[in-house]
Tab-separated table of C-alpha atoms and ligand atoms in Angstrom:
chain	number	residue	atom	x	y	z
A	78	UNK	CA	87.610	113.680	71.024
A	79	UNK	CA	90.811	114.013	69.717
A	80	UNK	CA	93.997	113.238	72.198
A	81	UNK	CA	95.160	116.821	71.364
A	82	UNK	CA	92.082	118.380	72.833
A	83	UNK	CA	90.362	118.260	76.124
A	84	UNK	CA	86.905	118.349	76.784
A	85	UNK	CA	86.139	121.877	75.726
A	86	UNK	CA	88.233	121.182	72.281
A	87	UNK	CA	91.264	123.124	74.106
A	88	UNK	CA	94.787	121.840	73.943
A	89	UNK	CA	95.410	119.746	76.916
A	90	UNK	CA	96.741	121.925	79.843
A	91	UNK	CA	98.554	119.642	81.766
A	92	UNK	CA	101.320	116.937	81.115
A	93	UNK	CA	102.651	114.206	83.830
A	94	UNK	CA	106.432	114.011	84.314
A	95	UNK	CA	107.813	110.610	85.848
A	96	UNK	CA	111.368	110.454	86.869
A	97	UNK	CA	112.187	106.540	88.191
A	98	UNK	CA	115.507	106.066	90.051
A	99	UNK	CA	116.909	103.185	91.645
A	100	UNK	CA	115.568	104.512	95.276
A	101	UNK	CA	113.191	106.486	94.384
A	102	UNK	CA	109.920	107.124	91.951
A	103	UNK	CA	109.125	111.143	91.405
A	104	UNK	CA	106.577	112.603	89.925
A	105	UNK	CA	104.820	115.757	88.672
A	106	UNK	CA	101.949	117.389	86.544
A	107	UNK	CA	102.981	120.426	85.022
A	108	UNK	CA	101.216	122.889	82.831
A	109	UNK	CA	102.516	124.426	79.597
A	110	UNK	CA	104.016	127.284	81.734
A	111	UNK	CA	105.609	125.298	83.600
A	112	UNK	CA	104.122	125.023	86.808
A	113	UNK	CA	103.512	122.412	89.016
A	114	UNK	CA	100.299	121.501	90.163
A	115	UNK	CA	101.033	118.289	91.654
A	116	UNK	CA	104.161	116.403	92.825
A	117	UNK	CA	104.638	112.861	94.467
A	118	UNK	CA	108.040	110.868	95.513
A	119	UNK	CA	108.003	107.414	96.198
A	120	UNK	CA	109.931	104.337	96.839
A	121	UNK	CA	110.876	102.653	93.238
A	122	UNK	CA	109.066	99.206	93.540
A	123	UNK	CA	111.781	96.699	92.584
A	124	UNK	CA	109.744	93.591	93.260
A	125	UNK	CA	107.267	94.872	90.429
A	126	UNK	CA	107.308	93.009	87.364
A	127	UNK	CA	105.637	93.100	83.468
A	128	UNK	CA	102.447	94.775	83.183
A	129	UNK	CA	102.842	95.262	86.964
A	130	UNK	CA	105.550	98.217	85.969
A	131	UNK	CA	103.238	99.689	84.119
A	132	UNK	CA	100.309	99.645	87.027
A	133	UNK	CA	102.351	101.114	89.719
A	134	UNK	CA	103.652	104.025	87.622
A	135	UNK	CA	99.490	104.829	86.262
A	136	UNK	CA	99.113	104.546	89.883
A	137	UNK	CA	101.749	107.629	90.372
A	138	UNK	CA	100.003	109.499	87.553
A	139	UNK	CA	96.693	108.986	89.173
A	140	UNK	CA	96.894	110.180	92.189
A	141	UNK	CA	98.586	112.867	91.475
A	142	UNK	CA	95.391	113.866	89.001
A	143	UNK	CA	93.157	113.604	92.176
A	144	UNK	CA	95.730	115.726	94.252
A	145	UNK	CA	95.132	118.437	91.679
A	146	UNK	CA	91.989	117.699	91.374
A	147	UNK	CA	92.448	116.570	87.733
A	148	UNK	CA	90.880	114.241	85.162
A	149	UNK	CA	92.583	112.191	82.398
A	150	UNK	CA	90.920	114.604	80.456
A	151	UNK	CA	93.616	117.045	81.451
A	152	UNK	CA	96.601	115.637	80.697
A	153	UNK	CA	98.432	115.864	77.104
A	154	UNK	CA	100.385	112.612	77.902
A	155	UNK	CA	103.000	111.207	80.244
A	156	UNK	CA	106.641	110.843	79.588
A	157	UNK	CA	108.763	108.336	82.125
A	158	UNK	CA	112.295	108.328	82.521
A	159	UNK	CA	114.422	105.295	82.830
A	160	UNK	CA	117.909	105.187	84.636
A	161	UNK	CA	119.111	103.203	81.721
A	162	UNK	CA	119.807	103.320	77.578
A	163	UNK	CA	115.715	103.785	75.943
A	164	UNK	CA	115.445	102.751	72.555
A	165	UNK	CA	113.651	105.494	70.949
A	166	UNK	CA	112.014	103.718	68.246
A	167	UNK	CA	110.880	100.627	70.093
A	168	UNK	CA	111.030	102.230	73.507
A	169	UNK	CA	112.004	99.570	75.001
A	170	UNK	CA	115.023	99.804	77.989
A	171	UNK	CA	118.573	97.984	77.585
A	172	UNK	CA	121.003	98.193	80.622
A	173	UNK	CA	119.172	98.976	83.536
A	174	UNK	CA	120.890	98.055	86.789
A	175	UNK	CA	118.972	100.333	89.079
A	176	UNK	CA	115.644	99.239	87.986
A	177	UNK	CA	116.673	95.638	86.684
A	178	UNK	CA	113.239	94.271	86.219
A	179	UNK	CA	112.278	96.969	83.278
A	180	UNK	CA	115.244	95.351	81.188
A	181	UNK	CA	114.155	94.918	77.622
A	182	UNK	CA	110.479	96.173	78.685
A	183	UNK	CA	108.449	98.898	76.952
A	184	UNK	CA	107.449	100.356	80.131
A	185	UNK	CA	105.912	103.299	78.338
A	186	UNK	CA	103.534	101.157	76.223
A	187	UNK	CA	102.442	99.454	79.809
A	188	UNK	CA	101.715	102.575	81.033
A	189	UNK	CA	99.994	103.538	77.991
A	190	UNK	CA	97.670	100.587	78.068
A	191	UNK	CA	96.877	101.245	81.838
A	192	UNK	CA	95.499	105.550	81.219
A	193	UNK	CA	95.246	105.413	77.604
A	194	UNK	CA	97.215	108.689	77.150
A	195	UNK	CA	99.927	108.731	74.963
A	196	UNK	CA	103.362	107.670	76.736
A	197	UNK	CA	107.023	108.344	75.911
A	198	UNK	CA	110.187	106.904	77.521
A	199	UNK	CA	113.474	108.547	77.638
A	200	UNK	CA	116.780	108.274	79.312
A	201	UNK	CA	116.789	110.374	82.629
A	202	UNK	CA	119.905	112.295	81.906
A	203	UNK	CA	117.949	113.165	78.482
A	204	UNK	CA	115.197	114.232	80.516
A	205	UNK	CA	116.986	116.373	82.806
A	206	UNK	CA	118.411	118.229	80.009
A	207	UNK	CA	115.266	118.939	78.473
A	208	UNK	CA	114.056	120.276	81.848
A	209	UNK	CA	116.998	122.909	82.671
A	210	UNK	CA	116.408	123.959	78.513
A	211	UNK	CA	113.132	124.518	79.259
A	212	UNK	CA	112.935	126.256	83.126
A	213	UNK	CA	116.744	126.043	84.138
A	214	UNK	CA	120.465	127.394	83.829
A	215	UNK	CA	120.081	126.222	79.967
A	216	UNK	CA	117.418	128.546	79.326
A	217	UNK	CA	117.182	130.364	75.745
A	218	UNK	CA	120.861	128.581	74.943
A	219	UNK	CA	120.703	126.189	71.547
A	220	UNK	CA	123.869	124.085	72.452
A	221	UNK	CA	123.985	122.688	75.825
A	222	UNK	CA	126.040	119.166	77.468
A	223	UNK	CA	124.131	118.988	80.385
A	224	UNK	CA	125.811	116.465	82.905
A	225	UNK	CA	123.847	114.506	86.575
A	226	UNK	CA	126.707	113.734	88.372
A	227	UNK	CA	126.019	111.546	91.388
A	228	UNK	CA	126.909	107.957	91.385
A	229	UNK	CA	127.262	108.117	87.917
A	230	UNK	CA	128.142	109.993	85.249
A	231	UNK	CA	124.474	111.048	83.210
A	232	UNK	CA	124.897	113.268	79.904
A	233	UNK	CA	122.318	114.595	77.473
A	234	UNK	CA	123.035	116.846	74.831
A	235	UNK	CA	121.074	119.837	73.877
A	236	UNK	CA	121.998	120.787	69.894
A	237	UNK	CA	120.669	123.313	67.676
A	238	UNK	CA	117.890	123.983	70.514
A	239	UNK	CA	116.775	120.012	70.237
A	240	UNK	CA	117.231	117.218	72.351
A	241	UNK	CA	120.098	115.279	70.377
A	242	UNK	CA	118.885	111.208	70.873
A	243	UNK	CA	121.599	109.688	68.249
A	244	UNK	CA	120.504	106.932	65.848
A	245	UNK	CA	118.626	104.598	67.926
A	246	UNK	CA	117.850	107.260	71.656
A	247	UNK	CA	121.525	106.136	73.201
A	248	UNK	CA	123.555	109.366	72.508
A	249	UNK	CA	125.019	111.067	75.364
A	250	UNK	CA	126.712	107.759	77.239
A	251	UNK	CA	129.423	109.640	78.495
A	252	UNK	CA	129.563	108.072	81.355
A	253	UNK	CA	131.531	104.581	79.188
A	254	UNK	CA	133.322	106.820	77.094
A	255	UNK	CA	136.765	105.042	77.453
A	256	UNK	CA	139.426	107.544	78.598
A	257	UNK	CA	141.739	105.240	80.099
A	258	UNK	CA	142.930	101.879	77.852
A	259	UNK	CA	143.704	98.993	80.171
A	260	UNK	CA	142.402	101.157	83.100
A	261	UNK	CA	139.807	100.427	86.186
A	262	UNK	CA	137.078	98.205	85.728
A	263	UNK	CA	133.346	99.973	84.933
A	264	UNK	CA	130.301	98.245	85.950
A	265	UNK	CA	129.529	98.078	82.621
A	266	UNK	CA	131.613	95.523	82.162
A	267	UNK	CA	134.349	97.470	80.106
A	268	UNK	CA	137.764	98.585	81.555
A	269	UNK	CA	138.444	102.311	81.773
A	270	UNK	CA	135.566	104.352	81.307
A	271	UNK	CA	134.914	107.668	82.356
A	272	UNK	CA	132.905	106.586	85.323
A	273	UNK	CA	135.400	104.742	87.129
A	274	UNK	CA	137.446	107.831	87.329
A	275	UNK	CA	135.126	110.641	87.437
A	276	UNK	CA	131.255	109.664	89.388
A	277	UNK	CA	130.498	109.489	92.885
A	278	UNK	CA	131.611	105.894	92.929
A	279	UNK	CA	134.595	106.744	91.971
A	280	UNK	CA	135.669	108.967	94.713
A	281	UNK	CA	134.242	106.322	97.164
A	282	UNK	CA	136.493	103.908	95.943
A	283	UNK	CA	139.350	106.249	95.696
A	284	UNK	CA	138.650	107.042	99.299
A	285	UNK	CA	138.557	103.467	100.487
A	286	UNK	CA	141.816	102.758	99.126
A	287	UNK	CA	143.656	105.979	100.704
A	288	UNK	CA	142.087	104.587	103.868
A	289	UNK	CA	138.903	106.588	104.763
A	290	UNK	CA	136.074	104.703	107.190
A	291	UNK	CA	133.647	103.499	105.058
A	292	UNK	CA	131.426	106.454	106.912
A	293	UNK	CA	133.273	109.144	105.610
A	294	UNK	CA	133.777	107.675	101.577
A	295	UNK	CA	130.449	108.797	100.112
A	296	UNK	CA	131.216	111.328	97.358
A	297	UNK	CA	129.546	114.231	99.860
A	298	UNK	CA	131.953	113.681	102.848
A	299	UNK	CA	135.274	113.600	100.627
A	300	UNK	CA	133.872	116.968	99.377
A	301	UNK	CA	133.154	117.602	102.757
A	302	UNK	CA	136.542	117.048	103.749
A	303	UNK	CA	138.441	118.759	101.270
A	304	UNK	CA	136.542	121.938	101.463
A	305	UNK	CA	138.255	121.575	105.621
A	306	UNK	CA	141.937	120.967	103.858
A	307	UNK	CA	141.989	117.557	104.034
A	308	UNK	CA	144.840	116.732	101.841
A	309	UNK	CA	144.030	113.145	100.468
A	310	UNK	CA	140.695	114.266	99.909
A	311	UNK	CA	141.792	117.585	97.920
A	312	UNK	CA	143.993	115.099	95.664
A	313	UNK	CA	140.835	112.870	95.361
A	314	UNK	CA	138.843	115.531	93.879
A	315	UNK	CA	141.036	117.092	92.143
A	316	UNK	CA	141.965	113.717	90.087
A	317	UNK	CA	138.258	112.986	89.596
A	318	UNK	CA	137.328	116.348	88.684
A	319	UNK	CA	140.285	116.304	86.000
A	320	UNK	CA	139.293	113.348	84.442
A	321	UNK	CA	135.817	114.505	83.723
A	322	UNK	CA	137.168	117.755	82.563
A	323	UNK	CA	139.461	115.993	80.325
A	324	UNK	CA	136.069	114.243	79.255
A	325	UNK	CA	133.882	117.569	78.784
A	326	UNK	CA	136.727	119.144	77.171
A	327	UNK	CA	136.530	116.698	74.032
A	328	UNK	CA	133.033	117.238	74.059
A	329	UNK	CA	133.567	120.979	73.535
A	330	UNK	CA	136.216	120.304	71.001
A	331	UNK	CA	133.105	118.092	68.901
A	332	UNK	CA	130.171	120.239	69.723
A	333	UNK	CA	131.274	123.789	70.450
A	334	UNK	CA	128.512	124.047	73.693
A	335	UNK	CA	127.381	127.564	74.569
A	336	UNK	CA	127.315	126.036	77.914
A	337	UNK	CA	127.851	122.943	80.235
A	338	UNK	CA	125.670	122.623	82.977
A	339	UNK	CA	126.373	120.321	85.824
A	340	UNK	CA	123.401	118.741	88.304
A	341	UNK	CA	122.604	115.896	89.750
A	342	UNK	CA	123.989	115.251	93.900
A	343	UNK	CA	127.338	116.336	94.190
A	344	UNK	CA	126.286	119.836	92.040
A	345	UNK	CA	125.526	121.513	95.626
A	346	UNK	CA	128.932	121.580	96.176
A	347	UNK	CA	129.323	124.348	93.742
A	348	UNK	CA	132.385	126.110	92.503
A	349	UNK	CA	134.633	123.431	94.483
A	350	UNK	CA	133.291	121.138	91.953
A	351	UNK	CA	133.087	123.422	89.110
A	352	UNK	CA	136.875	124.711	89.340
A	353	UNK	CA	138.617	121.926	88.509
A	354	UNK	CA	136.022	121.324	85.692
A	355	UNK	CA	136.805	124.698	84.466
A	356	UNK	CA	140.641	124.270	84.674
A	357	UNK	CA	140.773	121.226	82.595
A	358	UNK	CA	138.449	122.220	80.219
A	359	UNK	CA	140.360	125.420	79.651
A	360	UNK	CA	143.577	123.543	79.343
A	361	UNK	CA	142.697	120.621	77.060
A	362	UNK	CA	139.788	122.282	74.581
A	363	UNK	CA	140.426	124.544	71.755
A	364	UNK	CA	141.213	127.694	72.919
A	365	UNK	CA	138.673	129.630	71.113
A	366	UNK	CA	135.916	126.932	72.209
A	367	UNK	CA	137.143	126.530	75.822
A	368	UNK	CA	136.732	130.149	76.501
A	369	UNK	CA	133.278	131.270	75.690
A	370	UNK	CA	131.519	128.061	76.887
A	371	UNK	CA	129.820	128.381	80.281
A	372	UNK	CA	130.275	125.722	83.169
A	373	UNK	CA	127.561	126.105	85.596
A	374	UNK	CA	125.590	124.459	87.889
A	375	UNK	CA	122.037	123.165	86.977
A	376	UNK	CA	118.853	125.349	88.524
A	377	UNK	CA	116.045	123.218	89.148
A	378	UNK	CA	117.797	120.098	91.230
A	379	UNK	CA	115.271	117.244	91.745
A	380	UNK	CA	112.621	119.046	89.552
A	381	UNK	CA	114.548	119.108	86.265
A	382	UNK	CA	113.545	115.391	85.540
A	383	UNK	CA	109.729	115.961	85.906
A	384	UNK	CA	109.385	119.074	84.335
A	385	UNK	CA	111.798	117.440	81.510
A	386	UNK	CA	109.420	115.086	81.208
A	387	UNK	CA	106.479	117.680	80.673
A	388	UNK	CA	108.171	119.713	78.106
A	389	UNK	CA	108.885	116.539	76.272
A	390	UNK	CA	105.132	115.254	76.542
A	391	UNK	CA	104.129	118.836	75.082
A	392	UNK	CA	106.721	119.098	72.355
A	393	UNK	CA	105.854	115.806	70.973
A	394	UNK	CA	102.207	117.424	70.768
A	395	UNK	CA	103.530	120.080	68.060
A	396	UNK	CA	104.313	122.751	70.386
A	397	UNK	CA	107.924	124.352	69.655
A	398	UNK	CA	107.932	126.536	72.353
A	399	UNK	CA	109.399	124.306	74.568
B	649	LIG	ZN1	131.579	101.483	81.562
């Protein structure tokens, strides 16, 4: 039997997409059409450890092949995403903080040994990307910066119709792109990246130090309050929203995008994100570059990751209509 083929010698129909966050595990199986035929969301285990990983996420897969009343028969392969930078050769994850036990694990290759289906890691961001190509706002478009922007700053980069993974599966880290020399501290241990101007963090911290209640600081509520004409919180966003523009706009200067498309939390807020986004792209970029690229908000919200995942799973299986 080959691991192409099911048990009727017929490609397999159905792929398993795994999207691990820091609070939470989500999951899906997903047929070459894209449709999902069985979806599960649980609490990330971070007292898991080692080959423990690996049984906990098989666990995912498996019961969401009994859900859909599915065999491993079914399934093409499985494709997990980390919230950290994958290795693509080794698969193993570096810089993890929201899921610090699978640092320097190949979590795919536990997984692996656990269903014995073939099992691929990637970065979530990457992931996502791959999902709103496939089903999304970044359908049919061959250059695409697809940004997550919650409480950081995820980026994966869509060229010439192909996920673009860099040398060794790290491209895309725009979150520590340094925009600010001598700036704010990142968690990453640098000074002045991107993300301590521009992610949900960010504007929390912004909001603390213009005096906010710690209740009204998360990145939703200063939205929340600008949209009502809240002053400080209007200058909060703006300033964020400027700095990642100033960001995206570089990005548009090195990849001349067809489009950007933003997801991830704070993407519900919409235009009132997107505005300022468009403004400073449109004032820094190239002219010519700046004004045909699309900035819009991603389509498929918590699904993009999953059905990423899929669409990866199947286009490592030689299909290129993904
Ligand atoms: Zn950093």
């Amino acid at each position: 039997l080959s691991e192409n083929l099911d048990g009727r010698n017929r490609p397999r129909p159905y792929a398993a997409g795994l999207d691990a966050g820091g609070s939470f595990t989500k999951g899906a199986v997903v047929d070459r059409d894209g449709r999902i035929v069985a979806r599960l969301r649980v609490p990330s285990d971070h007292g898991a450890t080692g080959p423990a990983i690996g049984r906990g996420l098989a666990g995912i897969v498996r019961r969401m092949l009994m859900d859909a009343g599915l065999s491993d028969d079914d399934l093409a392969g499985v494709c997990i995403s980390a919230p950290g930078v994958v290795d693509a050769a080794t698969q193993i994850v570096h810089s993890c903080p929201n899921l610090q036990n699978w640092d320097g694990l190949a979590v795919g290759a536990l997984v692996a040994s656990e269903l014995g289906l073939p099992t691929i890691l990637e970065n979530d961001a990457n992931q996502a990307a791959v999902g709103e190509h496939w089903l999304g706002a970044a359908r049919g478009r061959a250059n695409v910066i697809c940004i997550t922007l919650g409480t950081g700053i995820g980026c994966g980069l869509i060229l010439g119709g192909r996920l673009y993974q860099g040398a060794t599966g790290g491209a895309g880290e725009l979150s520590h792109i340094v925009v600010a020399p001598n700036g704010r501290p990142c968690t990453c241990g640098q000074v002045g990246c991107l993300e301590s101007y521009a992610s949900g963090r960010a504007i929390t911290a912004q909001a603390l130090a213009l005096g906010f209640d710690a209740a009204d600081s998360p990145p939703e509520r200063v939205f929340a309050a600008a949209q009502e004409g809240d002053p400080r919180a209007e200058a909060i966003i703006q300033e964020a929203m400027e700095w990642l523009g100033l960001a995206l706009a570089n990005l548009v200067n090195l990849f001349n995008p067809d489009m950007i498309v933003v997801g991830g939390g704070l993407a519900a807020t919409g235009d009132q994100l997107l505005d300022p986004i468009r403004a400073a792209v449109w004032r820094w970029g190239r002219g010519w570059l700046a004004d045909q690229v699309a900035i819009v908000t991603a389509e498929l919200g918590n699904d993009a990751g999953v059905t990423g995942g899929a669409a990866i799973v199947f286009n490592a299986k030689g299909k290129d209509d993904v």
